[in-house]
Amino acid sequence: KGRIDSSTNTGDLSAKDGMDDQSSAGGIIGDGNMLDILNCMNSGSVKGNSAGGIAGYSWDTNELQHFTGCTNTGMVHAFASGGVDGHWAGGIVGYADNVIMNSCTNTGLVTSEPDGDENSGAGSIVGTFWQNLTMSNCGFTGEKAYQELKDLNGKVTVDEESVLSFDAKILDAKAVTTL
């Protein structure tokens, strides 16, 4: 299992529209699996089909990944991409699968383009997740820490295989928006 510790990004990043592929962008990593990301910080703007202040797309089907002590202050924006089902923006992670977050903070604006796709959205901490998301001691500006709990078929994910544990507090009333 990989580990990224104490990395900082201050530059603006934008993933190219892959048309038929996921175009992930993150302040520290665009698309990654089998990683623990610790004490990382992003202050640059991030744009992608799946965009996150720290990671655009973070997944692992077998093992939990950890985001600990990560901070985003940059703007995060998800754009619609032709041929790709859904797009997500999150202050820390755009799309999460099997993730544990502890002591992560987002104060950046998080937005997502509308395109009529119900599998798209924006969340102050996580844009969306597939299964097993735990947040503890996280803080954010905005309305909600995650968009909605949907699987890729647009159904609410509330079965025994998917777990959400949520402990996050609003730091400010600045809204998370969908453009």
mmCIF file of N, CA and C in Angstrom, residues 51-151:
data_model
loop_
_atom_site.group_PDB
_atom_site.id
_atom_site.type_symbol
_atom_site.label_atom_id
_atom_site.label_comp_id
_atom_site.label_asym_id
_atom_site.label_seq_id
_atom_site.Cartn_x
_atom_site.Cartn_y
_atom_site.Cartn_z
ATOM 1 N N ALA A 51 -13.360 15.748 -9.488
ATOM 2 C CA ALA A 51 -12.372 16.699 -8.969
ATOM 3 C C ALA A 51 -12.425 16.771 -7.450
ATOM 4 N N GLY A 52 -11.245 16.829 -6.848
ATOM 5 C CA GLY A 52 -11.162 16.958 -5.400
ATOM 6 C C GLY A 52 -9.981 17.823 -5.012
ATOM 7 N N GLY A 53 -10.112 18.519 -3.908
ATOM 8 C CA GLY A 53 -9.015 19.359 -3.438
ATOM 9 C C GLY A 53 -7.757 18.553 -3.173
ATOM 10 N N ILE A 54 -7.904 17.319 -2.702
ATOM 11 C CA ILE A 54 -6.762 16.441 -2.450
ATOM 12 C C ILE A 54 -6.710 15.329 -3.504
ATOM 13 N N ALA A 55 -7.814 14.609 -3.728
ATOM 14 C CA ALA A 55 -7.854 13.521 -4.710
ATOM 15 C C ALA A 55 -9.130 13.605 -5.535
ATOM 16 N N GLY A 56 -9.001 13.452 -6.847
ATOM 17 C CA GLY A 56 -10.178 13.461 -7.715
ATOM 18 C C GLY A 56 -10.979 12.183 -7.600
ATOM 19 N N TYR A 57 -10.284 11.052 -7.615
ATOM 20 C CA TYR A 57 -10.932 9.735 -7.622
ATOM 21 C C TYR A 57 -10.077 8.820 -6.764
ATOM 22 N N SER A 58 -10.608 8.352 -5.650
ATOM 23 C CA SER A 58 -9.861 7.503 -4.734
ATOM 24 C C SER A 58 -10.648 6.233 -4.482
ATOM 25 N N TRP A 59 -10.060 5.092 -4.831
ATOM 26 C CA TRP A 59 -10.815 3.848 -4.735
ATOM 27 C C TRP A 59 -9.900 2.677 -4.395
ATOM 28 N N ASP A 60 -10.487 1.696 -3.767
ATOM 29 C CA ASP A 60 -9.823 0.426 -3.503
ATOM 30 C C ASP A 60 -10.919 -0.568 -3.162
ATOM 31 N N THR A 61 -11.017 -1.620 -3.899
ATOM 32 C CA THR A 61 -12.096 -2.574 -3.677
ATOM 33 C C THR A 61 -11.844 -3.513 -2.503
ATOM 34 N N ASN A 62 -10.593 -3.626 -2.046
ATOM 35 C CA ASN A 62 -10.277 -4.597 -1.007
ATOM 36 C C ASN A 62 -9.839 -4.005 0.324
ATOM 37 N N GLU A 63 -9.303 -2.815 0.324
ATOM 38 C CA GLU A 63 -8.689 -2.266 1.519
ATOM 39 C C GLU A 63 -9.112 -0.813 1.719
ATOM 40 N N LEU A 64 -9.311 -0.420 2.973
ATOM 41 C CA LEU A 64 -9.677 0.957 3.263
ATOM 42 C C LEU A 64 -8.487 1.889 3.043
ATOM 43 N N GLN A 65 -8.767 3.052 2.478
ATOM 44 C CA GLN A 65 -7.758 4.087 2.300
ATOM 45 C C GLN A 65 -7.999 5.164 3.338
ATOM 46 N N HIS A 66 -6.929 5.819 3.788
ATOM 47 C CA HIS A 66 -7.036 6.831 4.836
ATOM 48 C C HIS A 66 -6.598 8.201 4.325
ATOM 49 N N PHE A 67 -7.419 9.207 4.633
ATOM 50 C CA PHE A 67 -7.069 10.612 4.426
ATOM 51 C C PHE A 67 -7.050 11.221 5.821
ATOM 52 N N THR A 68 -5.888 11.635 6.277
ATOM 53 C CA THR A 68 -5.748 12.143 7.642
ATOM 54 C C THR A 68 -5.050 13.498 7.625
ATOM 55 N N GLY A 69 -5.653 14.493 8.283
ATOM 56 C CA GLY A 69 -5.044 15.805 8.427
ATOM 57 C C GLY A 69 -4.871 16.571 7.130
ATOM 58 N N CYS A 70 -5.719 16.323 6.140
ATOM 59 C CA CYS A 70 -5.612 16.996 4.837
ATOM 60 C C CYS A 70 -6.467 18.266 4.820
ATOM 61 N N THR A 71 -5.988 19.287 4.099
ATOM 62 C CA THR A 71 -6.670 20.580 4.033
ATOM 63 C C THR A 71 -6.739 21.078 2.599
ATOM 64 N N ASN A 72 -7.907 21.571 2.211
ATOM 65 C CA ASN A 72 -8.065 22.239 0.924
ATOM 66 C C ASN A 72 -8.626 23.631 1.146
ATOM 67 N N THR A 73 -8.008 24.639 0.513
ATOM 68 C CA THR A 73 -8.531 26.006 0.534
ATOM 69 C C THR A 73 -8.824 26.499 -0.877
ATOM 70 N N GLY A 74 -8.502 25.679 -1.893
ATOM 71 C CA GLY A 74 -8.700 26.069 -3.289
ATOM 72 C C GLY A 74 -10.096 25.757 -3.791
ATOM 73 N N MET A 75 -10.483 26.407 -4.894
ATOM 74 C CA MET A 75 -11.761 26.158 -5.544
ATOM 75 C C MET A 75 -11.699 24.799 -6.257
ATOM 76 N N VAL A 76 -12.791 24.020 -6.173
ATOM 77 C CA VAL A 76 -12.882 22.713 -6.839
ATOM 78 C C VAL A 76 -14.119 22.732 -7.719
ATOM 79 N N HIS A 77 -13.974 22.324 -8.994
ATOM 80 C CA HIS A 77 -15.087 22.353 -9.940
ATOM 81 C C HIS A 77 -15.112 21.078 -10.772
ATOM 82 N N ALA A 78 -16.286 20.439 -10.858
ATOM 83 C CA ALA A 78 -16.467 19.263 -11.714
ATOM 84 C C ALA A 78 -17.205 19.677 -12.977
ATOM 85 N N PHE A 79 -16.687 19.245 -14.130
ATOM 86 C CA PHE A 79 -17.343 19.535 -15.396
ATOM 87 C C PHE A 79 -17.898 18.261 -16.011
ATOM 88 N N ALA A 80 -18.957 18.435 -16.805
ATOM 89 C CA ALA A 80 -19.550 17.315 -17.520
ATOM 90 C C ALA A 80 -18.596 16.889 -18.626
ATOM 91 N N SER A 81 -18.500 15.575 -18.831
ATOM 92 C CA SER A 81 -17.601 15.036 -19.846
ATOM 93 C C SER A 81 -18.393 14.088 -20.730
ATOM 94 N N GLY A 82 -18.316 14.269 -22.035
ATOM 95 C CA GLY A 82 -19.074 13.448 -22.963
ATOM 96 C C GLY A 82 -18.808 11.968 -22.792
ATOM 97 N N GLY A 83 -19.847 11.167 -22.705
ATOM 98 C CA GLY A 83 -19.708 9.729 -22.638
ATOM 99 C C GLY A 83 -19.444 9.177 -21.242
ATOM 100 N N VAL A 84 -19.257 10.031 -20.252
ATOM 101 C CA VAL A 84 -18.987 9.565 -18.891
ATOM 102 C C VAL A 84 -20.228 9.774 -18.041
ATOM 103 N N ASP A 85 -20.647 8.735 -17.323
ATOM 104 C CA ASP A 85 -21.840 8.798 -16.492
ATOM 105 C C ASP A 85 -21.518 9.483 -15.176
ATOM 106 N N GLY A 86 -21.865 10.744 -15.042
ATOM 107 C CA GLY A 86 -21.716 11.470 -13.793
ATOM 108 C C GLY A 86 -20.419 12.246 -13.671
ATOM 109 N N HIS A 87 -20.464 13.257 -12.825
ATOM 110 C CA HIS A 87 -19.268 14.028 -12.482
ATOM 111 C C HIS A 87 -19.455 14.572 -11.072
ATOM 112 N N TRP A 88 -18.343 14.592 -10.315
ATOM 113 C CA TRP A 88 -18.424 14.899 -8.896
ATOM 114 C C TRP A 88 -17.302 15.825 -8.480
ATOM 115 N N ALA A 89 -17.611 16.721 -7.553
ATOM 116 C CA ALA A 89 -16.613 17.621 -6.979
ATOM 117 C C ALA A 89 -16.699 17.512 -5.462
ATOM 118 N N GLY A 90 -15.537 17.392 -4.827
ATOM 119 C CA GLY A 90 -15.484 17.346 -3.373
ATOM 120 C C GLY A 90 -14.312 18.161 -2.864
ATOM 121 N N GLY A 91 -14.498 18.827 -1.753
ATOM 122 C CA GLY A 91 -13.419 19.632 -1.187
ATOM 123 C C GLY A 91 -12.174 18.824 -0.881
ATOM 124 N N ILE A 92 -12.342 17.570 -0.472
ATOM 125 C CA ILE A 92 -11.205 16.684 -0.217
ATOM 126 C C ILE A 92 -11.121 15.618 -1.311
ATOM 127 N N VAL A 93 -12.212 14.869 -1.562
ATOM 128 C CA VAL A 93 -12.228 13.814 -2.588
ATOM 129 C C VAL A 93 -13.488 13.967 -3.435
ATOM 130 N N GLY A 94 -13.337 13.914 -4.768
ATOM 131 C CA GLY A 94 -14.491 13.988 -5.664
ATOM 132 C C GLY A 94 -15.318 12.721 -5.619
ATOM 133 N N TYR A 95 -14.671 11.565 -5.810
ATOM 134 C CA TYR A 95 -15.334 10.261 -5.800
ATOM 135 C C TYR A 95 -14.545 9.347 -4.882
ATOM 136 N N ALA A 96 -15.204 8.816 -3.853
ATOM 137 C CA ALA A 96 -14.516 7.991 -2.851
ATOM 138 C C ALA A 96 -15.113 6.589 -2.800
ATOM 139 N N ASP A 97 -14.260 5.594 -2.609
ATOM 140 C CA ASP A 97 -14.667 4.205 -2.443
ATOM 141 C C ASP A 97 -13.772 3.587 -1.373
ATOM 142 N N ASN A 98 -14.368 3.122 -0.290
ATOM 143 C CA ASN A 98 -13.628 2.521 0.826
ATOM 144 C C ASN A 98 -12.627 3.499 1.426
ATOM 145 N N VAL A 99 -13.134 4.625 1.922
ATOM 146 C CA VAL A 99 -12.277 5.701 2.427
ATOM 147 C C VAL A 99 -12.630 6.039 3.877
ATOM 148 N N ILE A 100 -11.592 6.259 4.673
ATOM 149 C CA ILE A 100 -11.729 6.778 6.029
ATOM 150 C C ILE A 100 -11.061 8.146 6.055
ATOM 151 N N MET A 101 -11.805 9.179 6.494
ATOM 152 C CA MET A 101 -11.257 10.534 6.595
ATOM 153 C C MET A 101 -11.249 10.958 8.054
ATOM 154 N N ASN A 102 -10.119 11.491 8.488
ATOM 155 C CA ASN A 102 -9.995 11.969 9.851
ATOM 156 C C ASN A 102 -9.294 13.324 9.853
ATOM 157 N N SER A 103 -9.901 14.289 10.532
ATOM 158 C CA SER A 103 -9.324 15.628 10.706
ATOM 159 C C SER A 103 -8.996 16.311 9.381
ATOM 160 N N CYS A 104 -9.898 16.199 8.412
ATOM 161 C CA CYS A 104 -9.733 16.880 7.125
ATOM 162 C C CYS A 104 -10.618 18.123 7.096
ATOM 163 N N THR A 105 -10.141 19.175 6.415
ATOM 164 C CA THR A 105 -10.857 20.446 6.379
ATOM 165 C C THR A 105 -10.883 21.008 4.966
ATOM 166 N N ASN A 106 -12.047 21.529 4.572
ATOM 167 C CA ASN A 106 -12.179 22.246 3.311
ATOM 168 C C ASN A 106 -12.796 23.609 3.563
ATOM 169 N N THR A 107 -12.145 24.662 3.069
ATOM 170 C CA THR A 107 -12.729 26.007 3.120
ATOM 171 C C THR A 107 -12.856 26.598 1.716
ATOM 172 N N GLY A 108 -12.569 25.799 0.688
ATOM 173 C CA GLY A 108 -12.690 26.265 -0.693
ATOM 174 C C GLY A 108 -14.096 26.085 -1.232
ATOM 175 N N LEU A 109 -14.444 26.879 -2.229
ATOM 176 C CA LEU A 109 -15.734 26.769 -2.907
ATOM 177 C C LEU A 109 -15.746 25.507 -3.758
ATOM 178 N N VAL A 110 -16.854 24.742 -3.710
ATOM 179 C CA VAL A 110 -16.989 23.494 -4.460
ATOM 180 C C VAL A 110 -18.203 23.612 -5.367
ATOM 181 N N THR A 111 -18.019 23.404 -6.683
ATOM 182 C CA THR A 111 -19.119 23.544 -7.641
ATOM 183 C C THR A 111 -19.134 22.376 -8.614
ATOM 184 N N SER A 112 -20.296 22.165 -9.253
ATOM 185 C CA SER A 112 -20.462 21.124 -10.252
ATOM 186 C C SER A 112 -21.396 21.631 -11.341
ATOM 187 N N GLU A 113 -21.048 21.373 -12.593
ATOM 188 C CA GLU A 113 -21.907 21.784 -13.719
ATOM 189 C C GLU A 113 -23.168 20.948 -13.754
ATOM 190 N N PRO A 114 -24.298 21.569 -14.026
ATOM 191 C CA PRO A 114 -25.517 20.784 -14.223
ATOM 192 C C PRO A 114 -25.513 20.191 -15.630
ATOM 193 N N ASP A 115 -26.032 18.983 -15.757
ATOM 194 C CA ASP A 115 -26.186 18.411 -17.095
ATOM 195 C C ASP A 115 -27.371 17.461 -17.155
ATOM 196 N N GLY A 116 -28.204 17.485 -16.115
ATOM 197 C CA GLY A 116 -29.365 16.613 -16.085
ATOM 198 C C GLY A 116 -29.045 15.216 -15.601
ATOM 199 N N ASP A 117 -27.801 14.936 -15.277
ATOM 200 C CA ASP A 117 -27.390 13.619 -14.813
ATOM 201 C C ASP A 117 -27.562 13.557 -13.301
ATOM 202 N N GLU A 118 -28.413 12.656 -12.842
ATOM 203 C CA GLU A 118 -28.655 12.554 -11.401
ATOM 204 C C GLU A 118 -27.449 11.995 -10.653
ATOM 205 N N ASN A 119 -26.455 11.482 -11.338
ATOM 206 C CA ASN A 119 -25.257 10.948 -10.707
ATOM 207 C C ASN A 119 -24.146 11.989 -10.654
ATOM 208 N N SER A 120 -24.487 13.232 -10.523
ATOM 209 C CA SER A 120 -23.506 14.304 -10.471
ATOM 210 C C SER A 120 -23.794 15.185 -9.257
ATOM 211 N N GLY A 121 -22.740 15.839 -8.763
ATOM 212 C CA GLY A 121 -22.976 16.745 -7.655
ATOM 213 C C GLY A 121 -21.710 17.253 -7.008
ATOM 214 N N ALA A 122 -21.901 18.023 -5.955
ATOM 215 C CA ALA A 122 -20.792 18.642 -5.240
ATOM 216 C C ALA A 122 -21.029 18.509 -3.743
ATOM 217 N N GLY A 123 -19.956 18.270 -3.003
ATOM 218 C CA GLY A 123 -20.021 18.198 -1.550
ATOM 219 C C GLY A 123 -18.790 18.855 -0.953
ATOM 220 N N SER A 124 -18.931 19.457 0.192
ATOM 221 C CA SER A 124 -17.820 20.183 0.814
ATOM 222 C C SER A 124 -16.634 19.284 1.140
ATOM 223 N N ILE A 125 -16.873 18.034 1.518
ATOM 224 C CA ILE A 125 -15.792 17.103 1.820
ATOM 225 C C ILE A 125 -15.673 16.051 0.708
ATOM 226 N N VAL A 126 -16.778 15.373 0.361
ATOM 227 C CA VAL A 126 -16.794 14.315 -0.663
ATOM 228 C C VAL A 126 -17.926 14.596 -1.643
ATOM 229 N N GLY A 127 -17.644 14.484 -2.950
ATOM 230 C CA GLY A 127 -18.688 14.659 -3.957
ATOM 231 C C GLY A 127 -19.681 13.516 -3.926
ATOM 232 N N THR A 128 -19.196 12.278 -3.938
ATOM 233 C CA THR A 128 -20.030 11.085 -3.828
ATOM 234 C C THR A 128 -19.140 9.931 -3.401
ATOM 235 N N PHE A 129 -19.773 8.821 -3.008
ATOM 236 C CA PHE A 129 -18.996 7.631 -2.677
ATOM 237 C C PHE A 129 -19.728 6.385 -3.126
ATOM 238 N N TRP A 130 -18.977 5.314 -3.327
ATOM 239 C CA TRP A 130 -19.552 4.038 -3.758
ATOM 240 C C TRP A 130 -19.906 3.201 -2.551
ATOM 241 N N GLN A 131 -18.941 2.916 -1.689
ATOM 242 C CA GLN A 131 -19.214 2.153 -0.472
ATOM 243 C C GLN A 131 -18.195 2.517 0.602
ATOM 244 N N ASN A 132 -18.581 2.359 1.836
ATOM 245 C CA ASN A 132 -17.709 2.512 2.990
ATOM 246 C C ASN A 132 -16.975 3.848 3.060
ATOM 247 N N LEU A 133 -17.675 4.837 3.561
ATOM 248 C CA LEU A 133 -17.099 6.159 3.803
ATOM 249 C C LEU A 133 -17.260 6.486 5.280
ATOM 250 N N THR A 134 -16.152 6.805 5.939
ATOM 251 C CA THR A 134 -16.187 7.225 7.337
ATOM 252 C C THR A 134 -15.509 8.575 7.445
ATOM 253 N N MET A 135 -16.182 9.547 8.069
ATOM 254 C CA MET A 135 -15.603 10.865 8.309
ATOM 255 C C MET A 135 -15.643 11.143 9.803
ATOM 256 N N SER A 136 -14.506 11.563 10.358
ATOM 257 C CA SER A 136 -14.494 11.968 11.762
ATOM 258 C C SER A 136 -13.628 13.208 11.916
ATOM 259 N N ASN A 137 -14.080 14.114 12.770
ATOM 260 C CA ASN A 137 -13.335 15.347 13.044
ATOM 261 C C ASN A 137 -13.073 16.189 11.799
ATOM 262 N N CYS A 138 -13.956 16.151 10.831
ATOM 263 C CA CYS A 138 -13.778 16.930 9.604
ATOM 264 C C CYS A 138 -14.559 18.242 9.717
ATOM 265 N N GLY A 139 -14.046 19.300 9.101
ATOM 266 C CA GLY A 139 -14.733 20.585 9.105
ATOM 267 C C GLY A 139 -14.788 21.150 7.704
ATOM 268 N N PHE A 140 -15.819 21.954 7.432
ATOM 269 C CA PHE A 140 -15.983 22.480 6.077
ATOM 270 C C PHE A 140 -16.811 23.740 6.086
ATOM 271 N N THR A 141 -16.678 24.514 5.008
ATOM 272 C CA THR A 141 -17.604 25.595 4.732
ATOM 273 C C THR A 141 -18.573 25.052 3.701
ATOM 274 N N GLY A 142 -19.810 25.377 3.813
ATOM 275 C CA GLY A 142 -20.783 24.894 2.842
ATOM 276 C C GLY A 142 -21.981 24.274 3.515
ATOM 277 N N GLU A 143 -22.899 23.743 2.706
ATOM 278 C CA GLU A 143 -24.151 23.201 3.206
ATOM 279 C C GLU A 143 -24.050 21.761 3.670
ATOM 280 N N LYS A 144 -23.286 20.933 2.961
ATOM 281 C CA LYS A 144 -23.262 19.517 3.280
ATOM 282 C C LYS A 144 -21.904 18.911 2.963
ATOM 283 N N ALA A 145 -21.553 17.889 3.698
ATOM 284 C CA ALA A 145 -20.238 17.277 3.530
ATOM 285 C C ALA A 145 -20.195 16.338 2.333
ATOM 286 N N TYR A 146 -21.337 15.846 1.881
ATOM 287 C CA TYR A 146 -21.391 14.975 0.718
ATOM 288 C C TYR A 146 -22.653 15.311 -0.053
ATOM 289 N N GLN A 147 -22.663 14.979 -1.338
ATOM 290 C CA GLN A 147 -23.818 15.310 -2.174
ATOM 291 C C GLN A 147 -25.016 14.441 -1.810
ATOM 292 N N GLU A 148 -25.007 13.216 -2.181
ATOM 293 C CA GLU A 148 -26.053 12.267 -1.845
ATOM 294 C C GLU A 148 -25.428 10.901 -1.839
ATOM 295 N N LEU A 149 -26.046 9.984 -1.143
ATOM 296 C CA LEU A 149 -25.508 8.638 -1.064
ATOM 297 C C LEU A 149 -26.146 7.793 -2.150
ATOM 298 N N LYS A 150 -25.560 7.838 -3.337
ATOM 299 C CA LYS A 150 -26.115 7.105 -4.467
ATOM 300 C C LYS A 150 -25.080 6.133 -4.997
ATOM 301 N N ASP A 151 -25.533 5.012 -5.465
ATOM 302 C CA ASP A 151 -24.610 4.166 -6.201
ATOM 303 C C ASP A 151 -24.651 4.625 -7.659
#
